Amino acid sequence: MKHRITGVAENSIAAELGIKAGDYLLAFDENPVEDILDYEYYQARDSFSMTVQDASGEVTIYDIDKYEDEIIGLSFENDMLRLKHCCNKCIFCFVDQLPPNMRQSMYVKDDDWRMSFIMGNYVTLTNLKERDIERIIRQKISPLYISVHATDPELRARMLGNPNGGNIMELLHRLADGGIDFHAQVVLCPGYNDGFQLRKTFEDLLVLHPRCRSLAVVPVGLTYHRSGLTKLRRVGQSDASYILSEIEGWQKKCLEMKSTRFIFAADEMYLIAGNDIPKYEAYEDFAQLENGVGMLAKMEHEIEETLADPMLPPWILDREISIACGVSVAGFLQKQALRVTERFPNLTVNIYPVRNFFFGESVTVTGLLTCKDIAVQLEGKKLGSELLISRSMLRQGEETFLDNLTVKDLEGWLHVSVTPVDNDGESFVYALLGLEKNGY
C-alpha cells in the first residue's frame, strides 16, 4: 500500500531529506501505512525508519531520529482515508428520511471509527474487523464516540437493523480493558429504548466509568419523509419531562458515587419539555457539546461574560436587526437578545422562528433550516438592516444551505444583508451590536 505525498512542510524533516510532493510513502519500520492515524502513530516515535518511493520508482529507506517537537511534515490527499460505510439499517436513520434531489454527499452513510477519533463522529462499531479492534487498542486511539442506543442485545440489534449489533457490551468491555476511553449516546425512540431499557443502558455503561466518560440522551429526529420506514413517534412534552426527571435523579446518584453527573440530556430535550436549561456548571467539562448537550448553557454563560467586558463600547448608534432560527430555540434567543438590548437600548432585535417545511414541522432545530423556508416565511417581515443566521445552517466551510441555495440567494430574495454567526455567546453579542471581534 502506498500513498501519494501532496505536500511537504518547509523546514520539516521531510524537506531536509529532499522528499517532494509526488513521492510516495510506503512504510514505517517496514509496516505498511493504512491511513493518517498510522502516519501520526509512527511519526510520534523518537526513532524509526521511513520508506519512500520517488516519482521515478526508486525506493529509499530513511533512518530518522528526531526531537519530540520535530515533525516529518508530510501531507496527503484526503488524509489517506477511504471512508468506511454503514452496514446498519437503523429504524431512526436520518439519511433514510431525507427528501430526494439533495446534494449526493447528504446521502452518504459513514460509520468510520477513525472519523470518530479524528472528528468526534458517532459510530456504532458494527463494521469493526478483529484487526480494527486490535489496532485501536494497540495504538491507543482514544477517545471514541459510540452510538450505543441500547445495551440489551436483542433491542440494539433490532434498532440497528443488524443482527451483529447485539454484542456491544462485550466489545465495550474489551475496549475499556484495553485502555480505550469513549463517550456514548442514546438516540431515544419512545416505546423502544426508553423506560426500563434506558435505565438498563445507563446502569450498564456506568459500570464502565471512567473509561466510559459520559452518556448523552438525544431525542430522535423525524422528518415528513418516512414512507415505508418503521413507524416511530417523536419525543413529546410528557416523554421529555419524564425522561429528564429520571436523568436528574440518576445524576444525583452519580455525583455521590462517581463525582460526575455522567449522564446528560441534549438541550432539545429541555426545550421539548418546556424546562429551564441547567446552569453552566451542571455540564462539567462539556464533553458532549457537539451532540447538542450544554450548548445553550455555554452560550448563555459566554453572553454574560461578554456583556461584562469593560472593553465593549458604552453605547451604539440606533440599530435594528433580525434573527432567523428554529422554532425550539426562539424563546431562548429572545431572552438572550433582551439581555443585550437592556444594556444597549438603541438596539432593536426581531426574532423570527422559522417552521421547517422542508423536513417537516416536527423538526424544530436551527441547523436543519433551509434557505427557501427562511426566505418564504420572512418575506415582507420587518428585518431591519441585517439578518443574522446560525452558521450551523450552512455546509462546513461554505455558504450553502441544505437545499443547495446560498447566502447570496437569501440576500437577493429578502433584499437584506445576511450574516452567518458562530454558535457562541461572544459571537452572538458582537453580531447583534454590529461589531468586529478584533475592534469597533
PDB file of C-alpha atoms in Angstrom, residues 239-341:
ATOM      1  CA  ASP A 239     -41.996  11.986  27.353  1.00  0.00           C
ATOM      2  CA  ALA A 240     -39.298  14.613  27.701  1.00  0.00           C
ATOM      3  CA  SER A 241     -40.465  15.676  31.178  1.00  0.00           C
ATOM      4  CA  TYR A 242     -40.398  12.093  32.436  1.00  0.00           C
ATOM      5  CA  ILE A 243     -37.001  11.344  30.871  1.00  0.00           C
ATOM      6  CA  LEU A 244     -35.495  14.500  32.371  1.00  0.00           C
ATOM      7  CA  SER A 245     -36.810  13.671  35.836  1.00  0.00           C
ATOM      8  CA  GLU A 246     -35.216  10.221  35.555  1.00  0.00           C
ATOM      9  CA  ILE A 247     -31.907  11.620  34.310  1.00  0.00           C
ATOM     10  CA  GLU A 248     -31.779  14.270  37.030  1.00  0.00           C
ATOM     11  CA  GLY A 249     -32.303  11.573  39.681  1.00  0.00           C
ATOM     12  CA  TRP A 250     -29.543   9.432  38.186  1.00  0.00           C
ATOM     13  CA  GLN A 251     -27.233  12.443  38.018  1.00  0.00           C
ATOM     14  CA  LYS A 252     -27.562  12.986  41.771  1.00  0.00           C
ATOM     15  CA  LYS A 253     -26.620   9.366  42.458  1.00  0.00           C
ATOM     16  CA  CYS A 254     -23.690   9.558  40.046  1.00  0.00           C
ATOM     17  CA  LEU A 255     -22.370  12.703  41.735  1.00  0.00           C
ATOM     18  CA  GLU A 256     -22.383  10.883  45.066  1.00  0.00           C
ATOM     19  CA  MET A 257     -20.777   7.700  43.718  1.00  0.00           C
ATOM     20  CA  LYS A 258     -18.533   8.913  40.884  1.00  0.00           C
ATOM     21  CA  SER A 259     -18.136  12.690  41.418  1.00  0.00           C
ATOM     22  CA  THR A 260     -19.630  13.242  37.964  1.00  0.00           C
ATOM     23  CA  ARG A 261     -23.173  13.532  36.635  1.00  0.00           C
ATOM     24  CA  PHE A 262     -22.130  11.115  33.856  1.00  0.00           C
ATOM     25  CA  ILE A 263     -25.495  11.119  32.008  1.00  0.00           C
ATOM     26  CA  PHE A 264     -26.687  14.266  30.228  1.00  0.00           C
ATOM     27  CA  ALA A 265     -29.748  15.171  28.166  1.00  0.00           C
ATOM     28  CA  ALA A 266     -29.497  17.135  24.944  1.00  0.00           C
ATOM     29  CA  ASP A 267     -30.646  20.756  25.083  1.00  0.00           C
ATOM     30  CA  GLU A 268     -33.509  19.845  22.757  1.00  0.00           C
ATOM     31  CA  MET A 269     -34.964  17.569  25.442  1.00  0.00           C
ATOM     32  CA  TYR A 270     -35.322  20.557  27.812  1.00  0.00           C
ATOM     33  CA  LEU A 271     -36.857  22.682  25.061  1.00  0.00           C
ATOM     34  CA  ILE A 272     -39.403  19.955  24.228  1.00  0.00           C
ATOM     35  CA  ALA A 273     -40.304  19.603  27.914  1.00  0.00           C
ATOM     36  CA  GLY A 274     -40.519  23.350  28.410  1.00  0.00           C
ATOM     37  CA  ASN A 275     -37.959  23.108  31.236  1.00  0.00           C
ATOM     38  CA  ASP A 276     -35.241  25.597  32.038  1.00  0.00           C
ATOM     39  CA  ILE A 277     -31.793  24.733  30.731  1.00  0.00           C
ATOM     40  CA  PRO A 278     -29.466  23.639  33.600  1.00  0.00           C
ATOM     41  CA  LYS A 279     -26.783  26.007  34.827  1.00  0.00           C
ATOM     42  CA  TYR A 280     -23.391  26.215  33.147  1.00  0.00           C
ATOM     43  CA  GLU A 281     -21.675  24.274  35.951  1.00  0.00           C
ATOM     44  CA  ALA A 282     -24.045  21.312  35.514  1.00  0.00           C
ATOM     45  CA  TYR A 283     -22.320  20.345  32.251  1.00  0.00           C
ATOM     46  CA  GLU A 284     -18.900  19.865  33.863  1.00  0.00           C
ATOM     47  CA  ASP A 285     -16.358  19.651  31.003  1.00  0.00           C
ATOM     48  CA  PHE A 286     -18.967  19.910  28.187  1.00  0.00           C
ATOM     49  CA  ALA A 287     -17.818  16.573  26.809  1.00  0.00           C
ATOM     50  CA  GLN A 288     -20.891  16.174  24.596  1.00  0.00           C
ATOM     51  CA  LEU A 289     -21.115  19.738  23.289  1.00  0.00           C
ATOM     52  CA  GLU A 290     -21.096  18.713  19.615  1.00  0.00           C
ATOM     53  CA  ASN A 291     -24.045  16.439  20.393  1.00  0.00           C
ATOM     54  CA  GLY A 292     -26.147  19.436  21.412  1.00  0.00           C
ATOM     55  CA  VAL A 293     -25.557  18.876  25.129  1.00  0.00           C
ATOM     56  CA  GLY A 294     -24.901  22.096  27.056  1.00  0.00           C
ATOM     57  CA  MET A 295     -24.638  24.332  24.014  1.00  0.00           C
ATOM     58  CA  LEU A 296     -27.293  26.765  25.265  1.00  0.00           C
ATOM     59  CA  ALA A 297     -25.914  26.930  28.815  1.00  0.00           C
ATOM     60  CA  LYS A 298     -22.449  27.603  27.431  1.00  0.00           C
ATOM     61  CA  MET A 299     -23.772  30.288  25.108  1.00  0.00           C
ATOM     62  CA  GLU A 300     -25.707  31.992  27.912  1.00  0.00           C
ATOM     63  CA  HIS A 301     -22.595  31.967  30.104  1.00  0.00           C
ATOM     64  CA  GLU A 302     -20.497  33.463  27.300  1.00  0.00           C
ATOM     65  CA  ILE A 303     -23.091  36.182  26.699  1.00  0.00           C
ATOM     66  CA  GLU A 304     -22.962  37.151  30.375  1.00  0.00           C
ATOM     67  CA  GLU A 305     -19.161  37.275  30.278  1.00  0.00           C
ATOM     68  CA  THR A 306     -19.124  39.314  27.076  1.00  0.00           C
ATOM     69  CA  LEU A 307     -21.648  41.859  28.370  1.00  0.00           C
ATOM     70  CA  ALA A 308     -19.475  42.277  31.473  1.00  0.00           C
ATOM     71  CA  ASP A 309     -16.409  43.036  29.357  1.00  0.00           C
ATOM     72  CA  PRO A 310     -15.322  46.660  30.022  1.00  0.00           C
ATOM     73  CA  MET A 311     -13.906  46.801  26.503  1.00  0.00           C
ATOM     74  CA  LEU A 312     -17.408  46.824  24.981  1.00  0.00           C
ATOM     75  CA  PRO A 313     -18.462  50.322  23.847  1.00  0.00           C
ATOM     76  CA  PRO A 314     -20.706  52.199  26.316  1.00  0.00           C
ATOM     77  CA  TRP A 315     -23.351  52.758  23.612  1.00  0.00           C
ATOM     78  CA  ILE A 316     -24.100  52.192  19.923  1.00  0.00           C
ATOM     79  CA  LEU A 317     -25.959  54.146  17.240  1.00  0.00           C
ATOM     80  CA  ASP A 318     -29.572  53.230  16.506  1.00  0.00           C
ATOM     81  CA  ARG A 319     -29.610  49.732  15.001  1.00  0.00           C
ATOM     82  CA  GLU A 320     -32.393  47.296  14.061  1.00  0.00           C
ATOM     83  CA  ILE A 321     -31.663  43.702  13.011  1.00  0.00           C
ATOM     84  CA  SER A 322     -33.362  40.317  12.812  1.00  0.00           C
ATOM     85  CA  ILE A 323     -32.537  36.714  13.674  1.00  0.00           C
ATOM     86  CA  ALA A 324     -33.910  33.641  11.849  1.00  0.00           C
ATOM     87  CA  CYS A 325     -33.860  30.500  13.982  1.00  0.00           C
ATOM     88  CA  GLY A 326     -35.545  27.159  14.606  1.00  0.00           C
ATOM     89  CA  VAL A 327     -38.836  27.101  16.471  1.00  0.00           C
ATOM     90  CA  SER A 328     -37.441  25.284  19.516  1.00  0.00           C
ATOM     91  CA  VAL A 329     -34.743  27.835  20.341  1.00  0.00           C
ATOM     92  CA  ALA A 330     -36.678  31.035  19.626  1.00  0.00           C
ATOM     93  CA  GLY A 331     -37.663  31.643  23.256  1.00  0.00           C
ATOM     94  CA  PHE A 332     -34.089  31.185  24.439  1.00  0.00           C
ATOM     95  CA  LEU A 333     -32.733  33.609  21.841  1.00  0.00           C
ATOM     96  CA  GLN A 334     -35.448  36.143  22.704  1.00  0.00           C
ATOM     97  CA  LYS A 335     -34.319  36.028  26.325  1.00  0.00           C
ATOM     98  CA  GLN A 336     -30.651  36.468  25.371  1.00  0.00           C
ATOM     99  CA  ALA A 337     -31.403  39.294  22.938  1.00  0.00           C
ATOM    100  CA  LEU A 338     -33.323  41.061  25.713  1.00  0.00           C
ATOM    101  CA  ARG A 339     -30.207  40.972  27.902  1.00  0.00           C
ATOM    102  CA  VAL A 340     -28.254  42.721  25.178  1.00  0.00           C
ATOM    103  CA  THR A 341     -30.937  45.319  24.420  1.00  0.00           C
TER     104      THR A 341
END
